[in-house]
PDB file of C-alpha atoms and ligand atoms in Angstrom:
ATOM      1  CA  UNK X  23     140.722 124.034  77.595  1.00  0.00           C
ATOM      2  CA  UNK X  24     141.087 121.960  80.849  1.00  0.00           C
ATOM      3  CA  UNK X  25     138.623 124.132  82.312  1.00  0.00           C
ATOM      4  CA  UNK X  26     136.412 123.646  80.091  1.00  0.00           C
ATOM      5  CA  UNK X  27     136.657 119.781  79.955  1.00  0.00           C
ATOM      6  CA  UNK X  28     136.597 119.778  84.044  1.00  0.00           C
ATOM      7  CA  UNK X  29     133.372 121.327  84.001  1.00  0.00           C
ATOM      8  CA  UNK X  30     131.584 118.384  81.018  1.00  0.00           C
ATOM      9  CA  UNK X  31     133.419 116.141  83.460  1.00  0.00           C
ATOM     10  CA  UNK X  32     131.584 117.899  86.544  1.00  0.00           C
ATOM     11  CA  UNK X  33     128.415 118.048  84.819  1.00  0.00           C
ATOM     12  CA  UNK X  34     128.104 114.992  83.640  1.00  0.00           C
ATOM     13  CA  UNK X  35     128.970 113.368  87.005  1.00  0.00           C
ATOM     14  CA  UNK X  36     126.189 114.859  88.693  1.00  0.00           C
ATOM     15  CA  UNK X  37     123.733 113.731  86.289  1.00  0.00           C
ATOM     16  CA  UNK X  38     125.095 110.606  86.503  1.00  0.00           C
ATOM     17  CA  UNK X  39     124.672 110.584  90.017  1.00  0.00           C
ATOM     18  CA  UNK X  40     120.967 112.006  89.992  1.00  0.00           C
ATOM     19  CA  UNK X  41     120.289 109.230  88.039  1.00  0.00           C
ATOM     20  CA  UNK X  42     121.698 106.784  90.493  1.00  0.00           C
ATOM     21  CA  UNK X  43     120.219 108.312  93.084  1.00  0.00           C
ATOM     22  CA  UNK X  44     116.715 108.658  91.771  1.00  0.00           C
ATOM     23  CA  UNK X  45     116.900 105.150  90.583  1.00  0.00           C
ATOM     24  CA  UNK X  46     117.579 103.923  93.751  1.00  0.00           C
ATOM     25  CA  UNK X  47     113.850 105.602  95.054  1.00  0.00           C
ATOM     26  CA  UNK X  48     112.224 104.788  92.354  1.00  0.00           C
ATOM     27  CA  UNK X  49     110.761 101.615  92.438  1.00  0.00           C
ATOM     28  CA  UNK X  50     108.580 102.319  89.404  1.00  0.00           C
ATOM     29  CA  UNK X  51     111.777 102.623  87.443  1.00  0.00           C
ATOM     30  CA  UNK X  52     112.859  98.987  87.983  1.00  0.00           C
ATOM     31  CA  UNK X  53     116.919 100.647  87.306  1.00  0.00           C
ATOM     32  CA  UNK X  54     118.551  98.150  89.843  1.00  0.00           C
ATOM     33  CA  UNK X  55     115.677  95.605  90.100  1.00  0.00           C
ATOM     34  CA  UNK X  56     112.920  94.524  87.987  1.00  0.00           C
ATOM     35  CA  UNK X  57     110.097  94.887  90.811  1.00  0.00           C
ATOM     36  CA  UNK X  58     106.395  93.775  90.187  1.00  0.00           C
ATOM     37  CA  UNK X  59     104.607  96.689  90.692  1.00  0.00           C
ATOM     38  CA  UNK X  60     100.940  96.081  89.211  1.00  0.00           C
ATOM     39  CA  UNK X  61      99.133  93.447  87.803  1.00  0.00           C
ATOM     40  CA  UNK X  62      98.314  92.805  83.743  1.00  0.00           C
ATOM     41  CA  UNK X  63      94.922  92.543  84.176  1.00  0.00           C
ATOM     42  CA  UNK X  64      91.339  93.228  82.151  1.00  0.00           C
ATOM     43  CA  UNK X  65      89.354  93.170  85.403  1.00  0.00           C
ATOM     44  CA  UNK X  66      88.892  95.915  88.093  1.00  0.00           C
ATOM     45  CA  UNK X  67      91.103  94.059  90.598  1.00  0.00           C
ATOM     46  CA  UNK X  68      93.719  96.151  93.162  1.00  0.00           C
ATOM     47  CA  UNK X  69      96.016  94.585  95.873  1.00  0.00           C
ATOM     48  CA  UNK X  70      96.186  95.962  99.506  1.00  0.00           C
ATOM     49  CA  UNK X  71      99.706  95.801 100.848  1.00  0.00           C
ATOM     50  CA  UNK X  72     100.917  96.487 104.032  1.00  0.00           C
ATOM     51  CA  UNK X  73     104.139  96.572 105.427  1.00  0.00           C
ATOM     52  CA  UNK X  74     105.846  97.055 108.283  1.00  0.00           C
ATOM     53  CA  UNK X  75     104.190  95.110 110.940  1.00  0.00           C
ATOM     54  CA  UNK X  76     102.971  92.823 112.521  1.00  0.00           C
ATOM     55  CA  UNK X  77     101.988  95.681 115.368  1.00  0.00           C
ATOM     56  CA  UNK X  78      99.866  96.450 117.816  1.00  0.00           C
ATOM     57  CA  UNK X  79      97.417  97.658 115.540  1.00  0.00           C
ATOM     58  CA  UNK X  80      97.402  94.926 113.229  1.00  0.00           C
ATOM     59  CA  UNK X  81      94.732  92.899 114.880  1.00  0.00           C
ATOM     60  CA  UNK X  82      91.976  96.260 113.598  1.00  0.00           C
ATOM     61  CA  UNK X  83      93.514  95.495 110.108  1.00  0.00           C
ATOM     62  CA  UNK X  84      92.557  92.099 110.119  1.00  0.00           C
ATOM     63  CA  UNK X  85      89.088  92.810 111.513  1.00  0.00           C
ATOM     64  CA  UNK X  86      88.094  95.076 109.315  1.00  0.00           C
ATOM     65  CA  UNK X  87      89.663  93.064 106.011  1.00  0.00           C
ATOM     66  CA  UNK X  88      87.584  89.914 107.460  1.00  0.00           C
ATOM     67  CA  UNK X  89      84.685  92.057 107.891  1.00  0.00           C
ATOM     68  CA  UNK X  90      84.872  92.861 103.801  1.00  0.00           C
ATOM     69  CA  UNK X  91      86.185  89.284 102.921  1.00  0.00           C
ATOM     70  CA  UNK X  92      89.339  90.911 101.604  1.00  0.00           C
ATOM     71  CA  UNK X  93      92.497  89.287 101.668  1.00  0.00           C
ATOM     72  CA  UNK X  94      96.023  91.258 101.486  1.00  0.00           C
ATOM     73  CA  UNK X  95      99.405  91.050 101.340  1.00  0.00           C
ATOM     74  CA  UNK X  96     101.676  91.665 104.184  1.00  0.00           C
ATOM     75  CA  UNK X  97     105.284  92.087 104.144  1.00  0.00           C
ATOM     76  CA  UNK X  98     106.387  91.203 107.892  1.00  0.00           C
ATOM     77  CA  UNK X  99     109.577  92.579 109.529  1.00  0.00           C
ATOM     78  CA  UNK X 100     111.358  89.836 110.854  1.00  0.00           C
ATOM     79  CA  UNK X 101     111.246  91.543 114.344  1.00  0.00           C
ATOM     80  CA  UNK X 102     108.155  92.532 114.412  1.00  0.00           C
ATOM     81  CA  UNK X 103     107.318  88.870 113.944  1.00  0.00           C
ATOM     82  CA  UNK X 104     109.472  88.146 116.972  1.00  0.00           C
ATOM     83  CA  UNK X 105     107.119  90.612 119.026  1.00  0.00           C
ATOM     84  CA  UNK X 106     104.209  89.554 117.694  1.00  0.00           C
ATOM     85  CA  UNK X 107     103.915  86.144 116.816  1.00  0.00           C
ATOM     86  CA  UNK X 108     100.600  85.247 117.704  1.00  0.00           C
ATOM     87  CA  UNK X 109      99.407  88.044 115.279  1.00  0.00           C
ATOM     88  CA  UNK X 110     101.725  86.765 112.388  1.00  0.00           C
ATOM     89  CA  UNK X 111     100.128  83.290 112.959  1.00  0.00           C
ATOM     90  CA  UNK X 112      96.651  85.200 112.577  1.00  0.00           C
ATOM     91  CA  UNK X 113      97.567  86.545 109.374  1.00  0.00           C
ATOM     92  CA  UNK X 114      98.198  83.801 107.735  1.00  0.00           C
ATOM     93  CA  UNK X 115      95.391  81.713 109.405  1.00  0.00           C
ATOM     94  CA  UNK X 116      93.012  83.929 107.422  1.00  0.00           C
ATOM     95  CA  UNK X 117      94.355  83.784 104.458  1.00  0.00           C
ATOM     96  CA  UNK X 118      96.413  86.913 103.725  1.00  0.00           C
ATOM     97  CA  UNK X 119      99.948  86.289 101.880  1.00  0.00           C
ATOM     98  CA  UNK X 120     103.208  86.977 103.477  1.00  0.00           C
ATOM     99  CA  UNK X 121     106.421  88.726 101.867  1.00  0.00           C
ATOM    100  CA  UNK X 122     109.680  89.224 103.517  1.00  0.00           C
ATOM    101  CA  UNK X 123     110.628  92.989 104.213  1.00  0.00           C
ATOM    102  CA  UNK X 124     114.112  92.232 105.569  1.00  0.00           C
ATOM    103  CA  UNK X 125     114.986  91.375 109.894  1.00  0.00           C
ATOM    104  CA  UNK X 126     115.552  94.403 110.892  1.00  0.00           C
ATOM    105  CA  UNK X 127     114.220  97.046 108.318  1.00  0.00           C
ATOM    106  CA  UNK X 128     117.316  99.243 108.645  1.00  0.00           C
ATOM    107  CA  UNK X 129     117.735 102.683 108.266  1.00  0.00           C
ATOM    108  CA  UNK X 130     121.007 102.441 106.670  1.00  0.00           C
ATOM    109  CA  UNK X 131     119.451  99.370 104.095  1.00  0.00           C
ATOM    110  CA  UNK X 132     121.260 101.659 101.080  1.00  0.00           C
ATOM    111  CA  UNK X 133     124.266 100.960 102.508  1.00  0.00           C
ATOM    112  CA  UNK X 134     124.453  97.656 103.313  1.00  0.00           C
ATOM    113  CA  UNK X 135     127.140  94.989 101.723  1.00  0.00           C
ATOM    114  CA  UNK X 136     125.630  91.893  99.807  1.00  0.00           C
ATOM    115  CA  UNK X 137     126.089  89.760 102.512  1.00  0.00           C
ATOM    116  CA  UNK X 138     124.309  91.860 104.887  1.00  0.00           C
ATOM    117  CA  UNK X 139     121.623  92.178 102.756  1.00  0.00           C
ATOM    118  CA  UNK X 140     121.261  88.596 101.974  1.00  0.00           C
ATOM    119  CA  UNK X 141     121.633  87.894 106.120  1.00  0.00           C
ATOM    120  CA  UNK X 142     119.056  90.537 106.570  1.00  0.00           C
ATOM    121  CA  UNK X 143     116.184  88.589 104.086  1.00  0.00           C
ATOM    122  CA  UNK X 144     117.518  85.427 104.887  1.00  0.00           C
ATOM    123  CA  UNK X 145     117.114  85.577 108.667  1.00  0.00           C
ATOM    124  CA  UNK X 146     113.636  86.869 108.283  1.00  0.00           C
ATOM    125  CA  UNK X 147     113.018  84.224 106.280  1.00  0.00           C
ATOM    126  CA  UNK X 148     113.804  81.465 109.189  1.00  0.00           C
ATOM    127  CA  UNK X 149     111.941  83.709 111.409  1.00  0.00           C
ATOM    128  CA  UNK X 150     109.143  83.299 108.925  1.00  0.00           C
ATOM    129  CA  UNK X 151     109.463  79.856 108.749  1.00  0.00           C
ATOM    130  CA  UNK X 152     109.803  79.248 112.492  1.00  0.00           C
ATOM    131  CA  UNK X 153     107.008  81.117 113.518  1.00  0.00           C
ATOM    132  CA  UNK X 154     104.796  81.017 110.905  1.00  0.00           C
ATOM    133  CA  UNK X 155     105.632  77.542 109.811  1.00  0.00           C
ATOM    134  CA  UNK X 156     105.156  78.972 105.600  1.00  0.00           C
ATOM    135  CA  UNK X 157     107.751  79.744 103.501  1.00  0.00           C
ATOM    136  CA  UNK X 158     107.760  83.286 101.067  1.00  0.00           C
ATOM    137  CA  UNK X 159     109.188  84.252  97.247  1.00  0.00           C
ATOM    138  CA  UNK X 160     108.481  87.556  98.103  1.00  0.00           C
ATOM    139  CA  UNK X 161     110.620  90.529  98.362  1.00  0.00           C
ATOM    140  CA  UNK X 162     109.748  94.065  99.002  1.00  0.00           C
ATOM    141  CA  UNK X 163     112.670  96.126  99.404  1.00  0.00           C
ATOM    142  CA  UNK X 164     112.499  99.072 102.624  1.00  0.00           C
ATOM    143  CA  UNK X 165     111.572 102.318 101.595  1.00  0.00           C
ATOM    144  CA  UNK X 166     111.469 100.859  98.184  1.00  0.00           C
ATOM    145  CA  UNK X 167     115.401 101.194  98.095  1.00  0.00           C
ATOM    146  CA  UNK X 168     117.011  99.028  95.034  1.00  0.00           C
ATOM    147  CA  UNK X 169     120.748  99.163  94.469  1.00  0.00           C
ATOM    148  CA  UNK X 170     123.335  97.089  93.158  1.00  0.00           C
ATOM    149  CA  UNK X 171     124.363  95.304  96.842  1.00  0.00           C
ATOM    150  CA  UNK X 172     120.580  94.887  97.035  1.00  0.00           C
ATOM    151  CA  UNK X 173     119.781  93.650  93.184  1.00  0.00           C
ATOM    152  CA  UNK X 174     122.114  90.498  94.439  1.00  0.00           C
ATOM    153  CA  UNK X 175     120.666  89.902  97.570  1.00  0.00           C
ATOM    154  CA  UNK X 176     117.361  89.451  96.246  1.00  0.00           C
ATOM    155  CA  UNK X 177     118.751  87.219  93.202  1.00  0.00           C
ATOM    156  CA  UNK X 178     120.873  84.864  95.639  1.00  0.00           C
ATOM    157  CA  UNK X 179     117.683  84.237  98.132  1.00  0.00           C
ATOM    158  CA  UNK X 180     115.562  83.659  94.490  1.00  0.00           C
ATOM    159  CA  UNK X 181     113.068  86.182  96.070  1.00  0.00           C
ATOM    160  CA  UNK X 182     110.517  88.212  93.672  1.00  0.00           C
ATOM    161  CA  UNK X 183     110.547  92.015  94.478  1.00  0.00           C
ATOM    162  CA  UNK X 184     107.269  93.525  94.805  1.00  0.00           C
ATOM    163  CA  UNK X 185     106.797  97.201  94.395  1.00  0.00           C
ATOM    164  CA  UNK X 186     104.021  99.625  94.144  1.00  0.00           C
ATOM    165  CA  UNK X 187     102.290 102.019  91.539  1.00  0.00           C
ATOM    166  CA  UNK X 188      99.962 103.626  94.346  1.00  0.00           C
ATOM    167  CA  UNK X 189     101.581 105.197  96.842  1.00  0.00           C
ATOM    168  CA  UNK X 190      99.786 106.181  99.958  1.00  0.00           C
ATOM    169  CA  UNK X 191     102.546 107.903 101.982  1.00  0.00           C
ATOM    170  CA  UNK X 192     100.318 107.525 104.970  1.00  0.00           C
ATOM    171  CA  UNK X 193     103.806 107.227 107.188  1.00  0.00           C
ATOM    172  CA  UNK X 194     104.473 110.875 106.793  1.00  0.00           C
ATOM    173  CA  UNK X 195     101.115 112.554 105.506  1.00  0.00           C
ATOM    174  CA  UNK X 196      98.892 113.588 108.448  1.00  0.00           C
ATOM    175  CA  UNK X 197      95.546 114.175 107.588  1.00  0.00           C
ATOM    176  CA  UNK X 198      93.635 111.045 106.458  1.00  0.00           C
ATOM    177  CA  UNK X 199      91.694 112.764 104.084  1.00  0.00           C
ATOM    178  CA  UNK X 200      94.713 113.368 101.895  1.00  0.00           C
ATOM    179  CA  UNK X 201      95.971 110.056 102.158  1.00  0.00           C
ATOM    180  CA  UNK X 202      92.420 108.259 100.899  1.00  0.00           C
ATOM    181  CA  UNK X 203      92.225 110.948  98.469  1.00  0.00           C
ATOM    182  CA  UNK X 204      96.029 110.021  97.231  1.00  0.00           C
ATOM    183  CA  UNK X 205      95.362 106.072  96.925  1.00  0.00           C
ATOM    184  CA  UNK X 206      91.652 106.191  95.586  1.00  0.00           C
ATOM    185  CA  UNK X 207      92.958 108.918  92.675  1.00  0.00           C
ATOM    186  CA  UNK X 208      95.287 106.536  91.530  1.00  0.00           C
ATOM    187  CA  UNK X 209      93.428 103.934  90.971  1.00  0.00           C
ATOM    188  CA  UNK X 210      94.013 101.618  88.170  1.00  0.00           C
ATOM    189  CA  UNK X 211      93.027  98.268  86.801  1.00  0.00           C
ATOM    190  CA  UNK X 212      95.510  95.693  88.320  1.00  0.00           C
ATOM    191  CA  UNK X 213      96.817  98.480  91.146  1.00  0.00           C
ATOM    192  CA  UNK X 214      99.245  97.540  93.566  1.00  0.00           C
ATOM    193  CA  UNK X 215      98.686 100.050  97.241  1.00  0.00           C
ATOM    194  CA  UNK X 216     101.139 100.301  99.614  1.00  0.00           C
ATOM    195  CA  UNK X 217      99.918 101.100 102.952  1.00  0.00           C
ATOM    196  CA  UNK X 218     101.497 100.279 106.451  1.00  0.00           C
ATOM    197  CA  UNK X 219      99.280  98.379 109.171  1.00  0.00           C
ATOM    198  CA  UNK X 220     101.103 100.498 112.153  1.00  0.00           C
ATOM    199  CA  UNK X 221      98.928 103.172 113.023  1.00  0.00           C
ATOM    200  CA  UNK X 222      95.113 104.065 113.954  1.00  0.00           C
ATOM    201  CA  UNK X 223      95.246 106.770 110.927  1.00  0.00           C
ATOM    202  CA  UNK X 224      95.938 103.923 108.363  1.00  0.00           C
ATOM    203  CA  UNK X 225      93.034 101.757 109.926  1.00  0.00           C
ATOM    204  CA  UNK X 226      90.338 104.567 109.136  1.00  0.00           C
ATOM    205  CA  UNK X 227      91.967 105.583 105.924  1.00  0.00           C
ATOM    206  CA  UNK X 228      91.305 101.498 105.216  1.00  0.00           C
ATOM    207  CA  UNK X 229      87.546 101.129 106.648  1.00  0.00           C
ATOM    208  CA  UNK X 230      86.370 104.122 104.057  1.00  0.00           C
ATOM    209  CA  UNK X 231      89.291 102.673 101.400  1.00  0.00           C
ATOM    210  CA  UNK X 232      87.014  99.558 101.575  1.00  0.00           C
ATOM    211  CA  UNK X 233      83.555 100.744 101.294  1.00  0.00           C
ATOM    212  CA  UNK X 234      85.272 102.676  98.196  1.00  0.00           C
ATOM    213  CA  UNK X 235      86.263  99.309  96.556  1.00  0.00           C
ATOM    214  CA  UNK X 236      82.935  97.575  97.460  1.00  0.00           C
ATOM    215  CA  UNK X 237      80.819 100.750  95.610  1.00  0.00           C
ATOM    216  CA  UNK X 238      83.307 101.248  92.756  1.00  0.00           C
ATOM    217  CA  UNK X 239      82.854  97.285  92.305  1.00  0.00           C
ATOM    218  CA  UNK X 240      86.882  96.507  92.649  1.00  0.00           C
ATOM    219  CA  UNK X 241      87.664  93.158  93.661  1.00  0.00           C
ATOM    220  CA  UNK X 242      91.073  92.604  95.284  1.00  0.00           C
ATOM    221  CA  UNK X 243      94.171  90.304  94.367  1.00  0.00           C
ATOM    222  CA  UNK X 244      97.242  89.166  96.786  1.00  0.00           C
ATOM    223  CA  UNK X 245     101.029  89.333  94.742  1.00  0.00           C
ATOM    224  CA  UNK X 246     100.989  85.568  94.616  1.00  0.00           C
ATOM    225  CA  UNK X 247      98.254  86.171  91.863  1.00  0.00           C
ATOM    226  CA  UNK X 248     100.270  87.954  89.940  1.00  0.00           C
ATOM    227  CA  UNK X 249     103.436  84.960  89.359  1.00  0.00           C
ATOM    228  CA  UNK X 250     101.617  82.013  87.334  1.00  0.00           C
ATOM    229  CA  UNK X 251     103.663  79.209  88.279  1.00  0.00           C
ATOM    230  CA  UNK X 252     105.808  77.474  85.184  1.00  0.00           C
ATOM    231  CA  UNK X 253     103.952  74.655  83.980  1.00  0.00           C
ATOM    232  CA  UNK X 254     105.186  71.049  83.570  1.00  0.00           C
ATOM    233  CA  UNK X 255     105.738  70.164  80.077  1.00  0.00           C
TER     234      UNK X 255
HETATM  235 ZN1   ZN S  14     108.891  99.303 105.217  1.00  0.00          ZN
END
């Protein structure tokens, strides 16, 4: 009898857990936080979003997206910004929209307190704000981890998390190939990529990624396109 009840217990536990867990990688599943992660949309529209930078490599990115009069989102590490301020200032010079993706972009972000959390987007923030001279409502959470320390954070700094339905996983796939073939198979109406501007790989997966767009006739959107502001009444 207690046995028997240990092992429900047990089992039930660990599915509760799996849950949690998957939840927390999930972004689609919105469990901890509602993130944005497409855009309601009739037209053939798709948003380019990179994270992670700025870098050394950033500069290509906005070449090339100035080349195909796109404009993208980028959500900034706050020191990245700190190394690369003169590139941050480009960004936003040519129009591309800025998000907040935390000061430090932690490896242990899952584990973080509230208040850590909230110091982590709300020093990137002033970093934003001091070098960029713009303020952001956007949110996207590192590695797309949501929990409940990190469901406050966002709510207490009133930011809007942004998610992703495409997924390139060009930070661990090698071959470029595979990664273009990844994003440009997903494609849908009102498709939101994630992509990282830090490496040469993710430039040429972008240059064909564009002439793709241009021949299938998609247009592109930035996230602040997707939150109509409240009107006056
Ligand atoms: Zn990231």
């Amino acid at each position: 009898m207690f046995q028997g009840s240990f092992w429900v217990y047990l089992v039930c536990f660990l599915a509760f857990s799996a849950v949690v867990v998957w939840g927390s990688f999930d972004i689609q599943l919105g469990y901890f936080v509602n993130s944005i992660t497409h855009k309601r949309t009739r037209i053939k529209e798709i948003a380019l979003t990179f994270d992670d930078g700025p870098t050394e490599f950033t500069p290509k990115f906005l070449d090339i997206l100035k080349e195909h009069q796109v404009k993208a989102t980028f959500f900034c590490i706050g020191k990245q910004i700190e190394k690369y301020p003169e590139t941050f200032q480009r960004i936003i010079a040519e129009g591309h929209t800025i998000g907040n993706h935390t000061l430090s972009h932690s490896n242990s972000t899952g584990f973080l307190s509230t208040s850590k959390m909230i110091e982590e987007i709300e020093t990137c923030d002033a970093i934003i704000s001091k070098v960029g001279n713009i303020t952001t409502d956007f949110y996207r959470p590192p590695f797309g981890v949501t929990n409940p320390n990190i469901a406050k954070a966002i709510r207490r700094t009133h930011k809007k998390s942004i998610g992703w339905n495409v997924r390139s996983l060009d930070t661990i796939t090698d071959s470029e190939k595979k990664i273009y073939n990844r994003v440009t198979k997903g494609l849908k109406k009102g498709s939101i990529i994630l992509l990282h501007d830090t490496s040469e790989k993710t430039y040429n997966v972008l240059v064909n990624l564009l002439l793709f767009l241009k021949e299938k006739k998609y247009s592109t959107f930035t996230v602040d396109s997707i939150i109509s502001k409240p009107q006056k009444s």
